[in-house]
Structures are given as structure tokens and as C-alpha cells.
């Protein structure tokens, strides 16, 4: 819907002007955020994109205060409700076939193996290119362990699965695989990190070192 897209663009323009003229970020911007959501929702683009766009107009100086204010409602209300609403899994009669399908294995390997490899490699690459800095007392093995824990994030994975697959049966298989992968990621990440010892500040690694 081009009219709604133009309306969303207009709201973005207003938000940009408010930032340009350094108007205090508050109620006006939040009301414009609701208008932005309305236009994006009616445009045919997924409404969650409105949240991503709106976040780009939040001044950096306001981020810590907003993060603190939103911590409890997001973690104890919004995320649990979202997780319960998005999961809605119907366990199929042929559960063993579902969990051993190529789709299930692709999801499990992607979350349990792909996450630590991807996060560790990209972190190492950013350090090597001089675009990032590895904290003192942290080894690449530690970063790999945190990458393994990143496989727990099942809420967004389930959300993406509902967008990626149109068939309800395929969505259910994907959701089951995601929950299994999240459970595996919990154990892999905990065991991985418990086997490691923290480095002292003097035991920093050379950025040229391999992440493995």
C-alpha cells in the first residue's frame, strides 16, 4: 500500500527533524511511533519493522535510561507473552520422524553449531580489522562459549519460522527443532564455559591469534 508507505516515510521525516532541532525525546516521539506502526502495519510490510525504524531515531544519550525503564516490562511481560503466543506447538503423532527430518537437523545444527562459529569468527574478524576490541581477561574460547549460549534465543527463531514457512505442519516441525536446539544450546554453553578458566588482565591474546 503505497499511501501507507508514504505515510510511514512522512513520520520518519518528522522524527528526523525533531532530532535535528534537538527536541527533547519523549511523549511526542512515542505518539509518532504509534502512528508509524499504524502506517507500516497497513502498508503490507510486517509491523515489527516499525519498531526497528523507530529505534533508529532514539538519541544515543537516551538509550541507557530507556533500557533501564523497559527492562522489567520487556523481560517479565512482553517476552513471555510473545513466546507463548508464538510457540503454540502441536506435537505431531510421528514426532520421531519430525525431529529427524532434514529441516530439523538444519535448524539444530544452525543454532547449536552455527551460532558459536559465526559469532566467534565475526568477532575475531572485527578485532583483526581494527573495528572492535576484545576485552581483557576474555579468550576466543570464552567468546565461543557465549556464542553457544546464543543458540538459546528461541523466540525470534520461532518468529522467523512462522514467516519462512506457510504450511502449519512445517512450522510445527521447525518450532519443535528450535526448542530442542535451544535446550541443547543451554547444556553446550554451560559445559563449555564451566570448563574454561578466566584469563587475568595480563594474559591477553594477540588479535592475530586464531579464534579456535
Coordinates of N, CA and C in Angstrom, one line a residue:
X1 N 0.8 -1.2 0.0 CA 0.0 0.0 0.0 C 0.9 1.2 0.0
X2 N 1.0 1.9 -1.2 CA 1.9 3.0 -1.3 C 1.5 4.2 -0.5
X3 N 0.2 4.4 -0.3 CA -0.2 5.5 0.6 C 0.3 5.3 2.0
X4 N 0.2 4.1 2.5 CA 0.7 3.9 3.9 C 2.2 3.9 4.0
X5 N 2.9 3.5 2.9 CA 4.4 3.6 2.9 C 4.8 5.0 2.9
X6 N 4.1 5.9 2.1 CA 4.4 7.3 2.1 C 4.1 8.0 3.5
X7 N 3.0 7.5 4.1 CA 2.7 8.0 5.4 C 3.8 7.6 6.4
X8 N 4.3 6.4 6.4 CA 5.4 6.0 7.2 C 6.7 6.8 7.0
X9 N 6.9 7.1 5.7 CA 8.1 7.9 5.3 C 8.0 9.3 5.9
X10 N 6.7 9.8 5.8 CA 6.5 11.2 6.4 C 6.7 11.2 7.9
X11 N 6.3 10.2 8.6 CA 6.5 10.1 10.0 C 8.0 10.1 10.3
X12 N 8.7 9.3 9.5 CA 10.2 9.2 9.7 C 10.9 10.6 9.5
X13 N 10.3 11.3 8.5 CA 10.9 12.6 8.2 C 10.6 13.6 9.4
X14 N 9.5 13.5 10.0 CA 9.2 14.3 11.2 C 10.1 13.9 12.4
X15 N 10.3 12.6 12.6 CA 11.2 12.2 13.7 C 12.6 12.7 13.4
X16 N 13.0 12.6 12.2 CA 14.4 13.1 11.9 C 14.5 14.6 12.1
X17 N 13.5 15.4 11.8 CA 13.5 16.8 12.0 C 13.5 17.1 13.5
X18 N 12.8 16.4 14.3 CA 12.8 16.6 15.8 C 14.2 16.3 16.3
X19 N 14.8 15.3 15.8 CA 16.2 15.1 16.3 C 17.2 16.2 15.8
X20 N 16.9 16.6 14.6 CA 17.8 17.7 14.0 C 17.7 19.0 14.8
X21 N 16.5 19.3 15.3 CA 16.3 20.5 16.1 C 16.4 20.3 17.6
X22 N 16.9 19.1 17.9 CA 17.2 18.7 19.3 C 16.0 18.8 20.2
X23 N 14.8 18.4 19.7 CA 13.6 18.4 20.5 C 13.7 17.3 21.5
X24 N 13.4 17.5 22.8 CA 13.6 16.5 23.8 C 12.8 15.3 23.4
X25 N 13.4 14.1 23.5 CA 12.8 12.9 23.2 C 11.8 12.5 24.3
X26 N 10.6 12.3 23.9 CA 9.6 11.9 24.9 C 8.2 11.6 24.3
X27 N 7.2 12.1 24.9 CA 5.8 11.7 24.5 C 5.5 11.9 23.1
X28 N 6.0 13.1 22.5 CA 5.7 13.4 21.1 C 6.2 12.3 20.2
X29 N 7.5 11.9 20.5 CA 8.1 10.8 19.7 C 7.4 9.5 19.8
X30 N 7.0 9.2 21.0 CA 6.3 7.9 21.2 C 4.9 7.9 20.5
X31 N 4.2 9.0 20.5 CA 3.0 9.1 19.8 C 3.2 8.9 18.3
X32 N 4.3 9.5 17.8 CA 4.6 9.4 16.4 C 5.0 7.9 16.1
X33 N 5.6 7.3 17.1 CA 6.0 5.9 16.9 C 4.7 5.0 16.7
X34 N 3.6 5.3 17.4 CA 2.4 4.6 17.2 C 1.8 4.9 15.8
X35 N 1.9 6.1 15.4 CA 1.4 6.4 14.0 C 2.3 5.7 13.0
X36 N 3.6 5.6 13.2 CA 4.5 4.9 12.3 C 4.1 3.4 12.3
X37 N 3.8 2.8 13.4 CA 3.4 1.4 13.5 C 2.1 1.3 12.7
X38 N 1.1 2.2 12.8 CA -0.1 2.1 12.1 C 0.1 2.1 10.6
X39 N 0.9 3.0 10.1 CA 1.2 3.1 8.6 C 1.9 1.8 8.1
X40 N 2.9 1.4 8.9 CA 3.7 0.2 8.5 C 2.8 -1.1 8.5
X41 N 1.9 -1.2 9.5 CA 1.0 -2.3 9.6 C 0.1 -2.4 8.4
X42 N -0.4 -1.2 7.9 CA -1.3 -1.2 6.8 C -0.6 -1.1 5.5
X43 N 0.7 -1.1 5.5 CA 1.4 -1.0 4.2 C 1.6 -2.3 3.5
X44 N 1.5 -3.4 4.3 CA 1.8 -4.7 3.8 C 3.2 -5.2 4.2
X45 N 4.0 -4.3 4.8 CA 5.3 -4.7 5.4 C 5.0 -5.2 6.8
X46 N 5.7 -6.2 7.3 CA 5.5 -6.7 8.7 C 5.7 -5.6 9.7
X47 N 4.7 -5.5 10.6 CA 4.6 -4.3 11.5 C 5.9 -4.3 12.4
X48 N 6.6 -5.4 12.7 CA 7.8 -5.3 13.5 C 8.8 -4.4 13.0
X49 N 8.8 -4.2 11.7 CA 9.8 -3.3 11.0 C 9.6 -1.9 11.6
X50 N 8.4 -1.5 12.0 CA 8.2 -0.2 12.5 C 9.0 0.0 13.8
X51 N 9.2 -1.0 14.6 CA 10.0 -0.9 15.8 C 11.4 -0.7 15.5
X52 N 11.9 -1.4 14.5 CA 13.3 -1.3 14.1 C 13.6 0.1 13.6
X53 N 12.7 0.7 12.8 CA 12.8 2.0 12.2 C 12.8 3.0 13.3
X54 N 11.8 2.9 14.2 CA 11.7 3.9 15.3 C 12.9 3.9 16.2
X55 N 13.5 2.7 16.4 CA 14.7 2.7 17.3 C 15.8 3.5 16.7
X56 N 15.9 3.6 15.4 CA 17.0 4.4 14.7 C 16.9 5.8 15.1
X57 N 15.7 6.3 15.5 CA 15.6 7.7 15.8 C 15.7 8.1 17.3
X58 N 16.0 7.0 18.1 CA 16.2 7.3 19.5 C 17.6 7.8 19.8
X59 N 17.8 9.0 20.4 CA 19.1 9.5 20.6 C 19.9 8.6 21.5
X60 N 21.2 8.5 21.2 CA 22.1 7.6 21.9 C 22.1 8.0 23.4
X61 N 22.0 9.3 23.7 CA 22.1 9.7 25.1 C 20.9 9.2 25.9
X62 N 19.8 8.8 25.2 CA 18.6 8.4 25.9 C 18.6 6.9 26.1
X63 N 19.4 6.2 25.4 CA 19.4 4.7 25.4 C 19.5 4.1 26.8
X64 N 20.5 4.5 27.6 CA 20.6 3.8 28.9 C 19.4 4.0 29.8
X65 N 18.8 5.2 29.8 CA 17.6 5.5 30.6 C 16.4 4.6 30.1
X66 N 16.2 4.6 28.8 CA 15.1 3.8 28.2 C 15.3 2.3 28.4
X67 N 16.6 1.9 28.3 CA 16.9 0.4 28.5 C 16.5 0.0 30.0
X68 N 16.9 0.9 30.9 CA 16.6 0.6 32.3 C 15.1 0.6 32.6
X69 N 14.4 1.6 32.0 CA 12.9 1.7 32.2 C 12.2 0.5 31.6
X70 N 12.7 0.0 30.4 CA 11.9 -1.0 29.7 C 12.4 -2.4 30.1
X71 N 13.4 -2.5 31.0 CA 14.0 -3.8 31.3 C 12.9 -4.8 31.9
X72 N 12.2 -4.3 33.0 CA 11.3 -5.2 33.6 C 10.0 -5.5 32.8
X73 N 9.4 -4.5 32.2 CA 8.2 -4.9 31.4 C 8.5 -5.8 30.2
X74 N 9.7 -5.5 29.6 CA 10.0 -6.3 28.4 C 10.3 -7.8 28.8
X75 N 11.1 -7.9 29.9 CA 11.6 -9.3 30.2 C 10.6 -10.1 31.0
X76 N 9.7 -9.4 31.7 CA 8.7 -10.2 32.5 C 7.3 -10.2 32.0
X77 N 7.0 -9.3 31.0 CA 5.7 -9.3 30.4 C 5.7 -9.5 28.9
X78 N 6.4 -8.7 28.2 CA 6.3 -8.7 26.7 C 6.9 -10.0 26.1
X79 N 8.1 -10.3 26.6 CA 8.8 -11.5 26.0 C 8.1 -12.8 26.4
X80 N 7.6 -13.0 27.6 CA 6.9 -14.2 27.9 C 5.6 -14.4 27.1
X81 N 4.9 -13.2 27.0 CA 3.6 -13.3 26.2 C 3.9 -13.6 24.8
X82 N 5.0 -13.0 24.2 CA 5.3 -13.2 22.8 C 5.7 -14.7 22.6
X83 N 6.5 -15.2 23.6 CA 7.0 -16.6 23.5 C 5.8 -17.6 23.5
X84 N 4.9 -17.3 24.4 CA 3.7 -18.2 24.5 C 2.9 -18.1 23.2
X85 N 2.7 -16.9 22.8 CA 1.8 -16.7 21.6 C 2.5 -17.2 20.3
X86 N 3.8 -17.1 20.2 CA 4.5 -17.5 19.0 C 4.7 -19.0 19.0
X87 N 4.8 -19.7 20.1 CA 5.2 -21.1 20.1 C 4.0 -21.9 19.7
X88 N 2.9 -22.0 20.4 CA 1.7 -22.7 20.0 C 2.0 -24.0 19.2
X89 N 2.7 -24.9 19.8 CA 3.2 -26.1 19.1 C 2.2 -27.2 19.2
X90 N 1.9 -27.8 18.1 CA 1.1 -29.1 18.1 C 2.1 -30.2 17.9
X91 N 2.2 -31.1 18.9 CA 3.2 -32.2 18.8 C 2.6 -33.2 17.8
X92 N 3.3 -33.5 16.7 CA 2.8 -34.4 15.7 C 2.8 -35.9 16.2
X93 N 2.0 -36.7 15.7 CA 2.0 -38.1 16.1 C 3.3 -38.8 15.7
X94 N 3.9 -38.4 14.6 CA 5.1 -39.0 14.1 C 6.3 -38.1 14.6
X95 N 6.4 -37.9 15.9 CA 7.4 -37.0 16.5 C 8.8 -37.4 16.1
X96 N 9.1 -38.7 16.1 CA 10.5 -39.1 15.7 C 10.8 -38.7 14.3
X97 N 9.9 -38.9 13.4 CA 10.1 -38.5 12.0 C 10.4 -37.0 11.9
X98 N 9.6 -36.2 12.6 CA 9.7 -34.8 12.6 C 11.0 -34.3 13.1
X99 N 11.5 -34.9 14.2 CA 12.7 -34.4 14.8 C 14.0 -34.9 14.0
X100 N 13.8 -35.9 13.2 CA 15.0 -36.4 12.4 C 14.9 -35.9 10.9
X101 N 14.0 -35.0 10.6 CA 13.9 -34.6 9.2 C 15.1 -33.6 8.9
X102 N 15.3 -33.4 7.6 CA 16.4 -32.5 7.2 C 16.2 -31.1 7.7
X103 N 14.9 -30.7 7.7 CA 14.6 -29.4 8.2 C 15.0 -29.2 9.7
X104 N 14.7 -30.3 10.5 CA 15.0 -30.2 11.9 C 16.5 -30.2 12.1
X105 N 17.2 -31.1 11.4 CA 18.7 -31.1 11.5 C 19.3 -29.8 11.1
X106 N 18.8 -29.2 10.0 CA 19.3 -27.9 9.6 C 19.2 -26.8 10.6
X107 N 18.0 -26.8 11.3 CA 17.8 -25.8 12.4 C 18.7 -26.1 13.6
X108 N 18.7 -27.3 14.0 CA 19.5 -27.7 15.2 C 21.0 -27.4 15.0
X109 N 21.5 -27.8 13.8 CA 23.0 -27.5 13.5 C 23.2 -26.0 13.4
X110 N 22.2 -25.3 12.8 CA 22.4 -23.9 12.6 C 22.5 -23.2 14.0
X111 N 21.6 -23.6 14.9 CA 21.6 -22.9 16.2 C 22.7 -23.4 17.2
X112 N 23.0 -24.7 17.2 CA 23.9 -25.2 18.2 C 25.4 -25.1 17.7
X113 N 25.6 -25.3 16.4 CA 26.9 -25.2 15.8 C 27.2 -23.9 15.1
X114 N 26.2 -23.4 14.3 CA 26.4 -22.2 13.6 C 26.6 -21.0 14.4
X115 N 25.8 -20.9 15.5 CA 25.9 -19.7 16.4 C 27.4 -19.5 16.9
X116 N 28.0 -20.5 17.6 CA 29.3 -20.2 18.1 C 30.3 -20.0 17.0
X117 N 30.2 -20.7 15.9 CA 31.2 -20.5 14.8 C 31.0 -19.1 14.2
X118 N 29.8 -18.7 14.0 CA 29.6 -17.4 13.3 C 29.9 -16.2 14.3
X119 N 29.5 -16.3 15.5 CA 29.8 -15.2 16.5 C 31.3 -15.1 16.7
X120 N 32.0 -16.2 16.9 CA 33.4 -16.2 17.2 C 34.2 -15.7 16.0
X121 N 33.9 -16.2 14.8 CA 34.6 -15.8 13.6 C 34.4 -14.3 13.3
X122 N 33.2 -13.8 13.4 CA 32.9 -12.4 13.1 C 33.5 -11.5 14.2
X123 N 33.6 -11.9 15.4 CA 34.2 -11.1 16.5 C 35.7 -11.0 16.2
X124 N 36.3 -12.2 15.9 CA 37.7 -12.2 15.5 C 38.0 -11.3 14.3
X125 N 37.2 -11.4 13.3 CA 37.4 -10.6 12.1 C 37.3 -9.1 12.4
X126 N 36.4 -8.7 13.3 CA 36.3 -7.3 13.6 C 37.5 -6.8 14.4
X127 N 38.1 -7.7 15.3 CA 39.3 -7.3 16.0 C 40.5 -7.2 15.1
X128 N 40.5 -8.2 14.1 CA 41.6 -8.2 13.2 C 41.6 -7.0 12.3
X129 N 40.4 -6.6 11.9 CA 40.3 -5.4 11.0 C 40.4 -4.1 11.8
X130 N 40.5 -4.1 13.1 CA 40.6 -2.9 13.9 C 39.3 -2.2 14.2
X131 N 38.2 -2.9 13.9 CA 36.9 -2.3 14.1 C 36.3 -2.7 15.5
X132 N 37.0 -3.5 16.2 CA 36.5 -4.0 17.5 C 37.7 -4.3 18.4
X133 N 37.4 -4.5 19.7 CA 38.4 -4.8 20.7 C 38.0 -5.8 21.6
X134 N 38.8 -6.9 21.8 CA 38.5 -8.0 22.7 C 38.8 -7.6 24.1
X135 N 37.8 -7.7 25.0 CA 38.0 -7.3 26.4 C 39.2 -8.1 27.1
X136 N 39.8 -7.5 28.0 CA 40.8 -8.1 28.8 C 40.2 -9.3 29.6
X137 N 41.0 -10.3 29.8 CA 40.5 -11.4 30.6 C 39.6 -12.4 29.8
X138 N 39.4 -12.1 28.6 CA 38.5 -13.0 27.8 C 39.2 -13.6 26.6
X139 N 39.1 -14.9 26.5 CA 39.8 -15.6 25.4 C 38.8 -15.8 24.2
X140 N 39.3 -16.3 23.1 CA 38.3 -16.6 22.0 C 37.5 -17.8 22.4
X141 N 38.0 -18.7 23.2 CA 37.2 -19.8 23.7 C 36.0 -19.3 24.5
X142 N 36.2 -18.2 25.3 CA 35.1 -17.7 26.1 C 34.0 -17.1 25.1
X143 N 34.5 -16.4 24.1 CA 33.5 -15.9 23.1 C 32.8 -17.0 22.4
X144 N 33.5 -18.1 22.1 CA 32.8 -19.2 21.5 C 31.7 -19.8 22.5
X145 N 32.0 -19.8 23.8 CA 31.0 -20.3 24.7 C 29.8 -19.4 24.8
X146 N 30.0 -18.1 24.7 CA 28.9 -17.2 24.7 C 28.1 -17.3 23.4
X147 N 28.8 -17.6 22.3 CA 28.2 -17.9 21.0 C 27.3 -19.1 21.1
X148 N 27.8 -20.1 21.9 CA 26.9 -21.3 22.1 C 25.7 -21.0 22.8
X149 N 25.7 -20.1 23.8 CA 24.6 -19.7 24.6 C 23.6 -18.9 23.7
X150 N 24.1 -18.3 22.7 CA 23.2 -17.5 21.8 C 22.2 -18.4 21.1
X151 N 22.5 -19.7 21.0 CA 21.6 -20.6 20.4 C 20.3 -20.8 21.2
X152 N 20.2 -20.3 22.4 CA 19.0 -20.4 23.3 C 17.9 -19.5 22.8
X153 N 18.2 -18.4 22.0 CA 17.2 -17.4 21.7 C 16.2 -18.0 20.8
X154 N 15.2 -18.7 21.3 CA 14.2 -19.4 20.5 C 13.0 -18.5 20.1
X155 N 12.8 -17.4 20.8 CA 11.6 -16.6 20.5 C 11.7 -16.0 19.1
X156 N 12.8 -15.4 18.7 CA 13.0 -14.8 17.4 C 13.1 -15.9 16.3
X157 N 13.7 -17.0 16.7 CA 13.8 -18.1 15.7 C 12.4 -18.6 15.4
X158 N 11.6 -18.8 16.4 CA 10.2 -19.2 16.1 C 9.4 -18.2 15.3
X159 N 9.6 -16.9 15.6 CA 9.0 -15.9 14.8 C 9.4 -15.9 13.3
X160 N 10.7 -16.1 13.1 CA 11.2 -16.2 11.7 C 10.7 -17.4 11.0
X161 N 10.5 -18.6 11.8 CA 10.0 -19.8 11.2 C 8.6 -19.6 10.7
X162 N 7.8 -18.8 11.5 CA 6.4 -18.6 11.1 C 6.3 -17.7 9.8
X163 N 7.3 -16.9 9.6 CA 7.4 -16.1 8.4 C 7.9 -16.9 7.2
X164 N 8.9 -17.8 7.5 CA 9.5 -18.5 6.4 C 8.7 -19.6 5.8
X165 N 7.9 -20.3 6.6 CA 7.1 -21.4 6.1 C 5.6 -21.1 6.2
X166 N 4.9 -21.4 5.1 CA 3.5 -21.1 5.0 C 2.7 -22.3 5.6
X167 N 3.2 -23.5 5.4 CA 2.4 -24.7 5.9 C 2.5 -24.8 7.4
X168 N 1.3 -25.0 8.1 CA 1.3 -25.1 9.5 C 2.1 -26.3 10.0
X169 N 2.0 -27.5 9.3 CA 2.7 -28.7 9.7 C 4.3 -28.4 9.7
X170 N 4.7 -27.7 8.7 CA 6.2 -27.4 8.6 C 6.6 -26.5 9.7
X171 N 5.7 -25.5 10.0 CA 6.0 -24.6 11.1 C 6.2 -25.3 12.4
X172 N 5.3 -26.3 12.6 CA 5.3 -27.1 13.9 C 6.6 -27.9 14.0
X173 N 7.1 -28.5 12.9 CA 8.3 -29.2 12.9 C 9.5 -28.3 13.2
X174 N 9.5 -27.1 12.6 CA 10.5 -26.1 12.8 C 10.5 -25.6 14.3
X175 N 9.4 -25.4 14.8 CA 9.3 -25.0 16.2 C 9.8 -26.0 17.2
X176 N 9.5 -27.3 16.9 CA 10.0 -28.4 17.8 C 11.5 -28.4 17.7
X177 N 12.1 -28.3 16.5 CA 13.5 -28.3 16.3 C 14.2 -27.2 17.0
X178 N 13.5 -26.0 17.0 CA 14.1 -24.8 17.6 C 14.2 -25.0 19.1
X179 N 13.1 -25.6 19.7 CA 13.1 -25.8 21.2 C 14.1 -26.9 21.6
X180 N 14.3 -27.9 20.7 CA 15.3 -28.9 21.0 C 16.7 -28.3 20.9
X181 N 16.9 -27.5 19.9 CA 18.2 -26.8 19.7 C 18.5 -25.9 20.9
X182 N 17.5 -25.1 21.3 CA 17.7 -24.2 22.5 C 18.1 -25.0 23.7
X183 N 17.4 -26.1 23.9 CA 17.8 -26.9 25.1 C 19.2 -27.5 25.0
X184 N 19.6 -27.9 23.8 CA 21.0 -28.4 23.6 C 22.0 -27.2 23.8
X185 N 21.6 -26.0 23.3 CA 22.5 -24.9 23.5 C 22.7 -24.5 24.9
X186 N 21.7 -24.7 25.8 CA 21.8 -24.5 27.2 C 23.0 -25.4 27.8
X187 N 22.9 -26.7 27.5 CA 23.9 -27.6 28.1 C 25.2 -27.4 27.5
X188 N 25.3 -27.2 26.1 CA 26.6 -27.0 25.5 C 27.3 -25.7 26.0
X189 N 26.5 -24.6 26.1 CA 27.1 -23.4 26.6 C 27.6 -23.5 28.0
X190 N 26.7 -24.1 28.9 CA 27.1 -24.2 30.3 C 28.3 -25.0 30.5
X191 N 28.4 -26.2 29.9 CA 29.5 -27.1 30.0 C 30.8 -26.4 29.4
X192 N 30.6 -25.8 28.2 CA 31.7 -25.1 27.6 C 32.4 -24.1 28.5
X193 N 31.5 -23.2 29.1 CA 32.1 -22.1 29.9 C 32.6 -22.6 31.2
X194 N 32.0 -23.6 31.8 CA 32.4 -24.1 33.1 C 33.8 -24.8 33.0
X195 N 34.1 -25.3 31.8 CA 35.4 -26.0 31.6 C 36.5 -25.0 31.4
X196 N 36.2 -23.7 31.2 CA 37.2 -22.6 30.9 C 37.5 -21.9 32.2
X197 N 38.7 -21.4 32.3 CA 39.1 -20.5 33.4 C 39.3 -19.1 32.9
X198 N 38.9 -18.1 33.7 CA 39.1 -16.7 33.2 C 40.5 -16.3 33.1
X199 N 40.8 -15.5 32.1 CA 42.2 -15.0 32.0 C 42.4 -13.8 32.9
X200 N 43.6 -13.6 33.3 CA 43.9 -12.4 34.1 C 44.1 -11.3 33.0
X201 N 44.1 -10.0 33.5 CA 44.3 -8.9 32.5 C 45.6 -9.0 31.8
X202 N 46.6 -9.6 32.4 CA 47.9 -9.7 31.7 C 48.0 -10.8 30.7
X203 N 47.0 -11.7 30.8 CA 47.0 -12.9 29.9 C 46.2 -12.6 28.6
X204 N 46.3 -11.5 28.0 CA 45.5 -11.2 26.8 C 46.2 -11.8 25.6
X205 N 45.3 -12.1 24.6 CA 45.8 -12.8 23.4 C 46.1 -11.8 22.3
X206 N 46.9 -12.2 21.4 CA 47.2 -11.3 20.3 C 46.0 -11.4 19.3
X207 N 45.6 -10.2 18.8 CA 44.5 -10.2 17.8 C 44.7 -11.1 16.6
X208 N 46.0 -11.4 16.3 CA 46.3 -12.2 15.2 C 46.1 -13.7 15.4
X209 N 45.9 -14.0 16.7 CA 45.7 -15.4 17.1 C 44.4 -15.9 16.4
X210 N 44.4 -17.2 16.2 CA 43.2 -17.8 15.6 C 42.1 -17.9 16.7
X211 N 40.8 -17.8 16.3 CA 39.8 -17.9 17.3 C 39.5 -19.3 17.7
X212 N 40.2 -20.3 17.2 CA 39.9 -21.7 17.5 C 41.2 -22.3 18.1

